[in-house]
XYZ file of C-alpha atoms in Angstrom:
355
model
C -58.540 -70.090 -51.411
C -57.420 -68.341 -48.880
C -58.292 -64.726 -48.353
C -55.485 -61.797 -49.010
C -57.066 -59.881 -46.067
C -54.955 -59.366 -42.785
C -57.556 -61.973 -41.330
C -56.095 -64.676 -44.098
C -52.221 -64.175 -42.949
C -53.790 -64.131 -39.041
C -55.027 -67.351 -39.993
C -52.203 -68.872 -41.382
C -49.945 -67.240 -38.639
C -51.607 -69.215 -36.108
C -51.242 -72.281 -37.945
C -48.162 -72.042 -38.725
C -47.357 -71.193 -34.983
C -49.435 -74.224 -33.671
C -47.476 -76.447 -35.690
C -44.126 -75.407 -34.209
C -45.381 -75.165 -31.064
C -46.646 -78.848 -31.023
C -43.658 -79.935 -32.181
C -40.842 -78.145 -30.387
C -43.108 -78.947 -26.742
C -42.038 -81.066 -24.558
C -45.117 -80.925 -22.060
C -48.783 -83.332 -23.192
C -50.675 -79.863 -22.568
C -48.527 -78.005 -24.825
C -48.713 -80.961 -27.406
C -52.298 -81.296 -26.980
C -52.668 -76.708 -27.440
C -50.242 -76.446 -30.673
C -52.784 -79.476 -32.441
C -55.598 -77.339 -31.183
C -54.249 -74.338 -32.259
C -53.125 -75.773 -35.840
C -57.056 -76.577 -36.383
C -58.118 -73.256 -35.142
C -56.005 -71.528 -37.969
C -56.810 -74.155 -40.653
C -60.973 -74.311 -40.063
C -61.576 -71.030 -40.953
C -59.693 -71.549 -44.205
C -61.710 -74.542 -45.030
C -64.557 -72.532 -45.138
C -63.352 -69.015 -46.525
C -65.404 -69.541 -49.963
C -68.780 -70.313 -48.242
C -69.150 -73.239 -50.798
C -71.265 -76.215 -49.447
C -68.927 -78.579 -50.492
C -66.062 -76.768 -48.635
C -68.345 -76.354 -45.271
C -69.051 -79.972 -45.283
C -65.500 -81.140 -45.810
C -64.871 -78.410 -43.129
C -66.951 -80.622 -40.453
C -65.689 -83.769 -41.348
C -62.525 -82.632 -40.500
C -62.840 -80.580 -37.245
C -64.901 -83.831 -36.201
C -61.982 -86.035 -36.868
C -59.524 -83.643 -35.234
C -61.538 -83.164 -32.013
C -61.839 -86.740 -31.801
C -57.978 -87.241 -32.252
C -56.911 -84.354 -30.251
C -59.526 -85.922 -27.693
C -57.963 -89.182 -27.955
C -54.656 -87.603 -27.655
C -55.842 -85.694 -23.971
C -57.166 -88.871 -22.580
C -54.057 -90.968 -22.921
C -51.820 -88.142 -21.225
C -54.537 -88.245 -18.631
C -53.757 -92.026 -17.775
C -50.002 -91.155 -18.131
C -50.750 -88.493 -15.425
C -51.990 -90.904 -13.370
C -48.755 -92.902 -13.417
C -46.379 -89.930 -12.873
C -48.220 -87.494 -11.528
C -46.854 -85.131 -13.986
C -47.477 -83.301 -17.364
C -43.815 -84.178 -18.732
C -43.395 -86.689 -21.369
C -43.310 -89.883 -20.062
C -39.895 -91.939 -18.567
C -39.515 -95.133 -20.881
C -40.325 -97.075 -17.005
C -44.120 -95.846 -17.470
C -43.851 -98.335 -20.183
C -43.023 -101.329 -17.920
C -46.931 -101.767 -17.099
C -50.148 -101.876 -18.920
C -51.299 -99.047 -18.274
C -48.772 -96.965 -19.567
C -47.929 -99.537 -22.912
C -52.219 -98.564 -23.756
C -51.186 -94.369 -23.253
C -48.849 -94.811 -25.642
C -50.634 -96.823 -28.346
C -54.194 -94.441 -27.556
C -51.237 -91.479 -28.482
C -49.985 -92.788 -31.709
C -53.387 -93.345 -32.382
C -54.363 -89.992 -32.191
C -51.813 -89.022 -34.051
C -52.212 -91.524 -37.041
C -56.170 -90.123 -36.953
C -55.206 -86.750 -37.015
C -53.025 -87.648 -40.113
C -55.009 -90.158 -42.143
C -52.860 -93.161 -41.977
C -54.028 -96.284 -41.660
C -56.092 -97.856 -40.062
C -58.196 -94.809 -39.743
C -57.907 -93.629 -42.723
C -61.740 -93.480 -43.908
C -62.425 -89.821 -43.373
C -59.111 -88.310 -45.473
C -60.608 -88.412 -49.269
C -63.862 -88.061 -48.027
C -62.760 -84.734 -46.413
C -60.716 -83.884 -49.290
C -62.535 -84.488 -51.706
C -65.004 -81.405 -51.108
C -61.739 -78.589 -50.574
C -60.483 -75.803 -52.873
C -56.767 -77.125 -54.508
C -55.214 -74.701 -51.985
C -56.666 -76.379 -48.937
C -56.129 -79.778 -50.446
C -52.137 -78.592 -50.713
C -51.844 -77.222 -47.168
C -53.763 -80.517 -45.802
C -51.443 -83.049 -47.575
C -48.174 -81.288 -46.549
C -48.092 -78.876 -43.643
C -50.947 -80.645 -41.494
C -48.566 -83.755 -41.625
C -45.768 -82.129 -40.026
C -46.920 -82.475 -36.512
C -48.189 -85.933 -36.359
C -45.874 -87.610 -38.200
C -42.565 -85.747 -36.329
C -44.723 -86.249 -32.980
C -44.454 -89.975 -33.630
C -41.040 -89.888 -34.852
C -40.170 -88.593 -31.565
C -41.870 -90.703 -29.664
C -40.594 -94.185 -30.919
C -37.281 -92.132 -30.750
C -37.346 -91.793 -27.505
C -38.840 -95.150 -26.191
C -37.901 -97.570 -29.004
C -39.882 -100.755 -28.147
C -40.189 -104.203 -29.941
C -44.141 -103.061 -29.932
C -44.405 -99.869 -30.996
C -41.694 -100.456 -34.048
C -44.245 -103.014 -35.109
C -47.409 -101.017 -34.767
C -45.738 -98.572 -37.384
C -44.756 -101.283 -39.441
C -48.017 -102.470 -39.687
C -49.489 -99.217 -39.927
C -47.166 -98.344 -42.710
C -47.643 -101.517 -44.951
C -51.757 -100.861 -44.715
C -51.707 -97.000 -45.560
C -49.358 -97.979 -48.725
C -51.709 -101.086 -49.811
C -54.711 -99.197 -49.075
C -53.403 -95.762 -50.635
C -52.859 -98.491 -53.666
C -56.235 -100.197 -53.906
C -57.987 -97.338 -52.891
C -57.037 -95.191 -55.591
C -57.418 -97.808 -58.385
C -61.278 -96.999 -59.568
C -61.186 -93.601 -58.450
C -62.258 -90.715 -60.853
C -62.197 -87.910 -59.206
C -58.841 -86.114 -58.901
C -58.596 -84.905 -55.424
C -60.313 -88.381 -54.121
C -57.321 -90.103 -55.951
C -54.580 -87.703 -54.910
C -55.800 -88.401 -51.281
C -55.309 -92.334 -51.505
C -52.039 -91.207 -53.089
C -51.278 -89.379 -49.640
C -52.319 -92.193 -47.530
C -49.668 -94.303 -49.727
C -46.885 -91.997 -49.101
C -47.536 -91.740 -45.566
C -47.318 -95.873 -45.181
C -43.524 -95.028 -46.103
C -43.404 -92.122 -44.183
C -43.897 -94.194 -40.972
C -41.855 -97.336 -41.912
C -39.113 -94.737 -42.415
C -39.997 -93.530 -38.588
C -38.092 -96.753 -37.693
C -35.275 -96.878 -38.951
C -33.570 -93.096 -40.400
C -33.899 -89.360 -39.398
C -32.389 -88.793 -42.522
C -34.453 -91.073 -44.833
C -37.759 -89.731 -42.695
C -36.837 -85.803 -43.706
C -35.451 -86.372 -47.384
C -38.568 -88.523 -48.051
C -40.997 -85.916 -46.616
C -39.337 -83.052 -47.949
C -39.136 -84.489 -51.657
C -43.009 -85.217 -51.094
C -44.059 -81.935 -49.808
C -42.054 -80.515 -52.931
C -43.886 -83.099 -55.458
C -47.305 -81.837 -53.348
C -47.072 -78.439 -53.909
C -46.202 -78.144 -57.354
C -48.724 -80.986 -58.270
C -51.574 -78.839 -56.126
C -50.732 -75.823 -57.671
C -50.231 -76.871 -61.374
C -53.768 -78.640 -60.946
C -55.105 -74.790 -59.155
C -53.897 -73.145 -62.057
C -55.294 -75.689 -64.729
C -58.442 -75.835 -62.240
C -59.749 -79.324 -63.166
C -62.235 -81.589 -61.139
C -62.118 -84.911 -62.824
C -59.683 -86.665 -64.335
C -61.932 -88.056 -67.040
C -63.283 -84.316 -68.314
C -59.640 -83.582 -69.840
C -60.762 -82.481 -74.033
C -59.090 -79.623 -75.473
C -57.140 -78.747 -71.793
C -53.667 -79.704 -73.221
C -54.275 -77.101 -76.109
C -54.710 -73.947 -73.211
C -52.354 -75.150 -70.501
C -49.966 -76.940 -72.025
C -46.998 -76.219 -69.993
C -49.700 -76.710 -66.557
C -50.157 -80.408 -68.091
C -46.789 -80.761 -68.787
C -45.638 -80.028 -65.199
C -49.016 -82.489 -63.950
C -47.160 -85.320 -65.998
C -43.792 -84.969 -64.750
C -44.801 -84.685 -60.989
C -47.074 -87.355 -61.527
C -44.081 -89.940 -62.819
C -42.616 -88.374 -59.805
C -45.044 -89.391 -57.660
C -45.034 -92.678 -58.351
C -41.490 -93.661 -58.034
C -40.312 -93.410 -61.535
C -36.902 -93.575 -62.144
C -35.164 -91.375 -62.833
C -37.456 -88.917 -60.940
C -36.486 -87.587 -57.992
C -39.705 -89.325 -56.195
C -37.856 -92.839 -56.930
C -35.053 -91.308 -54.249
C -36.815 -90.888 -51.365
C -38.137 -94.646 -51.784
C -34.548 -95.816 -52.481
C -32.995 -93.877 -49.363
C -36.211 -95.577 -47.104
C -35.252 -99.015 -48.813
C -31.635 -99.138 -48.578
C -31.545 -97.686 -44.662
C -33.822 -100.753 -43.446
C -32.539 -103.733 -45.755
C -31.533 -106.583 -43.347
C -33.258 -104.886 -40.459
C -36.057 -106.105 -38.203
C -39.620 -105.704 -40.132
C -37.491 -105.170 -43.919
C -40.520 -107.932 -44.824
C -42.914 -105.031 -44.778
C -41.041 -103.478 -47.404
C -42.490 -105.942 -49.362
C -46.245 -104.318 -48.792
C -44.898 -101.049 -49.707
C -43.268 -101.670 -52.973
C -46.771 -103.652 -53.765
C -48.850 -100.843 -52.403
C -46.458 -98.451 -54.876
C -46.773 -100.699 -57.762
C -50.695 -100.500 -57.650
C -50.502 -96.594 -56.878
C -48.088 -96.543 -60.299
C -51.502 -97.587 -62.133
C -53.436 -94.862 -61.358
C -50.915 -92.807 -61.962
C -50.549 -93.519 -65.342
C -54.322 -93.747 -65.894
C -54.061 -89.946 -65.208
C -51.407 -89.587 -66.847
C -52.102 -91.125 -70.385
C -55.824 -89.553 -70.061
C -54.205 -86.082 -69.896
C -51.481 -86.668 -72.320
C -53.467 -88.302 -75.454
C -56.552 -86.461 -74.985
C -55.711 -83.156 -76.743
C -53.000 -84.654 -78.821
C -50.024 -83.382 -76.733
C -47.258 -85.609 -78.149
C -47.033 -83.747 -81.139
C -46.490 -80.593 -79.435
C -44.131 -81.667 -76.566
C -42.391 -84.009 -79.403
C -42.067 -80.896 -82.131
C -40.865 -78.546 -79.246
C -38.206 -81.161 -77.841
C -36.847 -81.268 -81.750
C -37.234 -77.397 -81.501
C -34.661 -76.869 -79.071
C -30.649 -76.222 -80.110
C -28.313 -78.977 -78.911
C -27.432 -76.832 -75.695
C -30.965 -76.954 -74.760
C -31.225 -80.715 -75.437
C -28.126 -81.361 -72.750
C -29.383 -78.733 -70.836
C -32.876 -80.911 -70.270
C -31.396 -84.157 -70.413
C -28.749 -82.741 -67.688
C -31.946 -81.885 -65.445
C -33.571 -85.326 -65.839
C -30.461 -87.547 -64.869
C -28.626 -84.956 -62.740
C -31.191 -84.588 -59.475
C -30.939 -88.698 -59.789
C -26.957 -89.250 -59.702
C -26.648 -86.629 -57.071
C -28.712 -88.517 -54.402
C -27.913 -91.911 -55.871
C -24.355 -90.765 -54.465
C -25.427 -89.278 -51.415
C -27.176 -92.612 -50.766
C -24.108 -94.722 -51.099
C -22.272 -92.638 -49.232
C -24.698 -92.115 -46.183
């Protein structure tokens, strides 16, 4: 966890910066500093508790990141060569070979430095070994670069080609976030194939609405961080070790089992409305087929899911509790609930018909 020493909020002040400055650049060397920046900040944090574990997640991570950010410096090299400049790119550069391979080596880089598909093999791995803190800020704020950074690039070139590499790369991350996840025991392993699923919608979303892109991020990030720090909190390692938690934390596991429905798509859950908002703003569009992969990729995610969740739930006799404090409640609590359940859902369910 990260420290409450002025060197902690340094730390997190340069990442934070890095981020933005990434983002809001529009020069490859100022792209390629805010990335290098955003790991400078976010190593040190990896490694605050001095736990093996954390250390070697820690390298597996700055290796993939120096690899991507690598990647990332050698196609804006070639691109230099074409233009003789450090500016993005003109959408000519793309008339010629050279210039079509900068472009995929760059969203390359950037689907490494986020986990997506197809390389993808280092994310649980990495997370796997990290405090639930670092596991939070990895799944949520270390997206925000890459995945804006490509959004901005196929916004700004929007070719046959690229809009096909993301729909490629966004129907593998959500099969293999699925699959993936299926025999997994291990919480953090699991909620890390659960990332790589969300990102496959993530980037099919790229192609087709700003608005779907943000709501669907935003939503996730929200699901994220209460998930990450419900499971802090309740400070469990494997998803199979769960006697006698429910009797401690009840209220912890009662959040985990809500956010987890969430997760998955359930609805009436607010998750289900950032997959509805992606599926209605690219139905009868080029590449809606890949929607097909997603909804599989979600359906198989929805399994593990529920392997969690019934595994928490039943294994300290927790229906008798939540059940006998539901009938607990007055009448004006009862709406009050069942207002919150069904009100998030009609709210965006009209904001998607209307947008």
């Amino acid at each position: 966890m990260l420290s409450l020493l002025p060197f902690g909020f340094l730390f997190l002040g340069v990442l934070v910066f890095g981020t933005l400055f990434s983002i809001s650049s529009l020069h490859w060397l100022g792209i390629w500093a805010g990335l290098e920046m955003n790991l400078i900040g976010f190593v040190p944090i990896l490694v605050y508790q001095k736990k093996i574990s954390e250390s070697e997640s820690a390298v597996k991570y700055f290796i993939m990141q120096a690899i991507g950010s690598g990647l990332l410096i050698f196609a804006s090299l070639a691109g230099f060569g074409l233009e003789f400049s450090w500016g993005l790119w003109d959408a000519g550069v793309l008339d010629n070979i050279l210039g079509m391979g900068s472009l995929v080596l760059v969203v390359m880089s950037l689907i490494l430095k986020m986990g997506a598909f197809p390389l993808h093999y280092w994310f649980p791995a990495t997370m796997a070994g990290l405090s639930w803190i670092s596991c939070m800020v990895l799944v949520t704020w270390q997206k925000v670069a890459p995945i804006f950074l490509v959004s901005s690039f196929f916004s700004m070139y929007k070719v046959y080609w690229l809009g096909l590499l993301l729909g490629v790369f966004g129907a593998g991350s959500s099969v293999v976030g699925g699959i993936g996840g299926v025999n997994q025991t291990q919480v953090r392993a699991l909620l890390a194939y659960s990332s790589i699923g969300h990102l496959g919608w993530i980037l099919f979303s790229v192609m087709y609405s700003e608005l779907a892109l943000v709501v669907y991020f935003f939503i996730y990030v929200l699901i994220s961080v209460g998930m990450f720090l419900a499971l802090w909190y309740l400070d469990k390692k494997d998803m199979l070790n769960t006697k006698n938690v429910g009797q401690n934390y009840v209220y912890s596991v009662l959040i985990i089992l809500v956010l987890l429905m969430s997760m998955g798509g359930l609805p009436p859950l607010v998750g289900f409305i950032s997959k509805l908002m992606v599926i209605m703003s690219s139905v009868g569009y080029m590449f809606s087929l890949v929607l097909v992969f997603l909804i599989v990729g979600s359906l198989i995610s929805l399994f593990y899911y529920l392997s969690l969740f019934f595994s928490l739930y039943f294994s300290a006799d927790l229906f008798s509790f939540y059940f006998n404090k539901f009938l607990g409640m007055n009448m004006l609590g009862s709406l009050v609930f069942l207002f919150n359940l069904f009100g998030i859902f009609l709210l965006f369910l009209i904001l998607c018909v209307y947008i």
